[in-house]
């Protein structure tokens, strides 16, 4: 079964930026939930992380090898073929969270 994101991902990869809106909105809640699990309930940071992840996914579309093969936000079963958004969210703890910890002191983990 083809992912509901396949058509919009292919269209966005082909230059139709507006087609990215539907999958972005569909995944917004899941991205926020993942960001909350990494950042805790810091609303501004969670929203920024989710938005940054969507921007990263959009920017990664031109190099996505198989946009019609499946969901470009959720993790695949093969870790060597990890979509840009999910990979970016997994790096939050080491990247942005670490920088925030340096700037503001220890950040409580969720």
PDB file of C-alpha atoms in Angstrom:
ATOM      1  CA  UNK A   1       0.000   0.000   0.000  1.00  0.00           C
ATOM      2  CA  UNK A   2       1.364   3.410  -0.964  1.00  0.00           C
ATOM      3  CA  UNK A   3       1.856   6.020   1.735  1.00  0.00           C
ATOM      4  CA  UNK A   4      -0.577   8.963   1.732  1.00  0.00           C
ATOM      5  CA  UNK A   5       2.545  11.141   1.604  1.00  0.00           C
ATOM      6  CA  UNK A   6       3.829   9.590  -1.618  1.00  0.00           C
ATOM      7  CA  UNK A   7       1.918  11.819  -4.053  1.00  0.00           C
ATOM      8  CA  UNK A   8       2.579  15.084  -2.223  1.00  0.00           C
ATOM      9  CA  UNK A   9       6.236  14.141  -1.644  1.00  0.00           C
ATOM     10  CA  UNK A  10       6.745  13.415  -5.346  1.00  0.00           C
ATOM     11  CA  UNK A  11       4.972  16.649  -6.302  1.00  0.00           C
ATOM     12  CA  UNK A  12       7.031  18.685  -3.824  1.00  0.00           C
ATOM     13  CA  UNK A  13      10.207  17.017  -5.046  1.00  0.00           C
ATOM     14  CA  UNK A  14       9.193  18.042  -8.557  1.00  0.00           C
ATOM     15  CA  UNK A  15       8.918  21.702  -7.544  1.00  0.00           C
ATOM     16  CA  UNK A  16       5.318  22.050  -6.289  1.00  0.00           C
ATOM     17  CA  UNK A  17       6.136  23.457  -2.841  1.00  0.00           C
ATOM     18  CA  UNK A  18       2.452  23.909  -1.917  1.00  0.00           C
ATOM     19  CA  UNK A  19       1.914  20.141  -2.064  1.00  0.00           C
ATOM     20  CA  UNK A  20       4.099  19.768   1.041  1.00  0.00           C
ATOM     21  CA  UNK A  21       1.413  21.447   3.194  1.00  0.00           C
ATOM     22  CA  UNK A  22      -0.838  18.383   3.525  1.00  0.00           C
ATOM     23  CA  UNK A  23       1.822  15.952   4.798  1.00  0.00           C
ATOM     24  CA  UNK A  24       3.307  18.674   6.995  1.00  0.00           C
ATOM     25  CA  UNK A  25      -0.043  19.251   8.675  1.00  0.00           C
ATOM     26  CA  UNK A  26      -0.739  15.513   8.940  1.00  0.00           C
ATOM     27  CA  UNK A  27       2.564  14.924  10.765  1.00  0.00           C
ATOM     28  CA  UNK A  28       2.665  18.078  12.893  1.00  0.00           C
ATOM     29  CA  UNK A  29       1.140  16.404  15.985  1.00  0.00           C
ATOM     30  CA  UNK A  30       3.499  13.425  15.763  1.00  0.00           C
ATOM     31  CA  UNK A  31       6.512  15.684  15.355  1.00  0.00           C
ATOM     32  CA  UNK A  32       5.415  17.724  18.374  1.00  0.00           C
ATOM     33  CA  UNK A  33       5.008  14.518  20.406  1.00  0.00           C
ATOM     34  CA  UNK A  34       8.518  13.391  19.463  1.00  0.00           C
ATOM     35  CA  UNK A  35       9.913  16.829  20.296  1.00  0.00           C
ATOM     36  CA  UNK A  36       8.109  16.785  23.670  1.00  0.00           C
ATOM     37  CA  UNK A  37       9.645  13.401  24.452  1.00  0.00           C
ATOM     38  CA  UNK A  38      13.096  14.873  23.777  1.00  0.00           C
ATOM     39  CA  UNK A  39      12.680  18.416  25.105  1.00  0.00           C
ATOM     40  CA  UNK A  40       9.976  18.151  27.741  1.00  0.00           C
ATOM     41  CA  UNK A  41       7.006  20.493  27.827  1.00  0.00           C
ATOM     42  CA  UNK A  42       8.792  23.680  26.809  1.00  0.00           C
ATOM     43  CA  UNK A  43       6.129  24.875  24.376  1.00  0.00           C
ATOM     44  CA  UNK A  44       8.239  27.372  22.455  1.00  0.00           C
ATOM     45  CA  UNK A  45      11.106  24.939  22.048  1.00  0.00           C
ATOM     46  CA  UNK A  46       8.772  22.097  21.055  1.00  0.00           C
ATOM     47  CA  UNK A  47       7.071  24.190  18.392  1.00  0.00           C
ATOM     48  CA  UNK A  48      10.427  25.410  17.083  1.00  0.00           C
ATOM     49  CA  UNK A  49      11.767  21.852  16.927  1.00  0.00           C
ATOM     50  CA  UNK A  50       8.709  20.573  15.055  1.00  0.00           C
ATOM     51  CA  UNK A  51       8.904  23.478  12.610  1.00  0.00           C
ATOM     52  CA  UNK A  52      12.646  22.982  12.115  1.00  0.00           C
ATOM     53  CA  UNK A  53      12.040  19.284  11.436  1.00  0.00           C
ATOM     54  CA  UNK A  54       9.464  20.103   8.759  1.00  0.00           C
ATOM     55  CA  UNK A  55      11.839  22.599   7.155  1.00  0.00           C
ATOM     56  CA  UNK A  56      14.577  19.959   7.201  1.00  0.00           C
ATOM     57  CA  UNK A  57      12.227  17.447   5.562  1.00  0.00           C
ATOM     58  CA  UNK A  58      11.249  19.965   2.894  1.00  0.00           C
ATOM     59  CA  UNK A  59      14.866  20.831   2.158  1.00  0.00           C
ATOM     60  CA  UNK A  60      15.705  17.122   2.020  1.00  0.00           C
ATOM     61  CA  UNK A  61      13.070  16.343  -0.618  1.00  0.00           C
ATOM     62  CA  UNK A  62      15.363  17.013  -3.615  1.00  0.00           C
ATOM     63  CA  UNK A  63      17.738  14.259  -2.499  1.00  0.00           C
ATOM     64  CA  UNK A  64      15.108  11.791  -1.290  1.00  0.00           C
ATOM     65  CA  UNK A  65      15.771   8.688  -3.362  1.00  0.00           C
ATOM     66  CA  UNK A  66      12.306   7.156  -3.296  1.00  0.00           C
ATOM     67  CA  UNK A  67       9.619   9.638  -2.235  1.00  0.00           C
ATOM     68  CA  UNK A  68       6.848   7.296  -3.389  1.00  0.00           C
ATOM     69  CA  UNK A  69       8.235   4.351  -1.420  1.00  0.00           C
ATOM     70  CA  UNK A  70       6.759   5.399   1.889  1.00  0.00           C
ATOM     71  CA  UNK A  71       6.314   7.860   4.656  1.00  0.00           C
ATOM     72  CA  UNK A  72       9.008  10.531   4.634  1.00  0.00           C
ATOM     73  CA  UNK A  73       8.547  11.525   8.277  1.00  0.00           C
ATOM     74  CA  UNK A  74       8.105   8.306  10.252  1.00  0.00           C
ATOM     75  CA  UNK A  75      11.040   5.950  10.780  1.00  0.00           C
ATOM     76  CA  UNK A  76      11.564   3.083   8.338  1.00  0.00           C
ATOM     77  CA  UNK A  77      12.351  -0.462   9.443  1.00  0.00           C
ATOM     78  CA  UNK A  78      15.781  -0.126   7.793  1.00  0.00           C
ATOM     79  CA  UNK A  79      17.870   2.351   9.820  1.00  0.00           C
ATOM     80  CA  UNK A  80      20.174   2.937   6.836  1.00  0.00           C
ATOM     81  CA  UNK A  81      17.283   4.586   4.975  1.00  0.00           C
ATOM     82  CA  UNK A  82      16.171   7.092   7.581  1.00  0.00           C
ATOM     83  CA  UNK A  83      14.196  10.095   6.282  1.00  0.00           C
ATOM     84  CA  UNK A  84      15.683  13.518   7.027  1.00  0.00           C
ATOM     85  CA  UNK A  85      12.981  14.674   9.448  1.00  0.00           C
ATOM     86  CA  UNK A  86      13.106  11.678  11.731  1.00  0.00           C
ATOM     87  CA  UNK A  87      16.903  11.618  11.700  1.00  0.00           C
ATOM     88  CA  UNK A  88      16.916  15.304  12.582  1.00  0.00           C
ATOM     89  CA  UNK A  89      14.546  14.788  15.510  1.00  0.00           C
ATOM     90  CA  UNK A  90      16.708  11.977  16.844  1.00  0.00           C
ATOM     91  CA  UNK A  91      19.719  14.326  16.855  1.00  0.00           C
ATOM     92  CA  UNK A  92      17.923  16.978  18.917  1.00  0.00           C
ATOM     93  CA  UNK A  93      19.239  15.672  22.223  1.00  0.00           C
ATOM     94  CA  UNK A  94      22.845  15.893  21.057  1.00  0.00           C
ATOM     95  CA  UNK A  95      22.502  19.150  19.135  1.00  0.00           C
ATOM     96  CA  UNK A  96      20.019  21.818  20.097  1.00  0.00           C
ATOM     97  CA  UNK A  97      19.260  20.436  23.541  1.00  0.00           C
ATOM     98  CA  UNK A  98      22.970  20.354  24.365  1.00  0.00           C
ATOM     99  CA  UNK A  99      23.392  23.958  23.205  1.00  0.00           C
ATOM    100  CA  UNK A 100      20.397  25.047  25.282  1.00  0.00           C
ATOM    101  CA  UNK A 101      21.883  23.254  28.275  1.00  0.00           C
ATOM    102  CA  UNK A 102      25.099  25.251  27.912  1.00  0.00           C
ATOM    103  CA  UNK A 103      23.190  28.523  27.587  1.00  0.00           C
ATOM    104  CA  UNK A 104      20.533  27.980  30.272  1.00  0.00           C
ATOM    105  CA  UNK A 105      21.859  25.292  32.552  1.00  0.00           C
ATOM    106  CA  UNK A 106      20.573  21.753  32.809  1.00  0.00           C
ATOM    107  CA  UNK A 107      17.388  21.071  30.872  1.00  0.00           C
ATOM    108  CA  UNK A 108      15.118  18.512  32.528  1.00  0.00           C
ATOM    109  CA  UNK A 109      14.462  15.517  30.311  1.00  0.00           C
ATOM    110  CA  UNK A 110      10.920  14.300  29.718  1.00  0.00           C
TER     111      UNK A 110
END
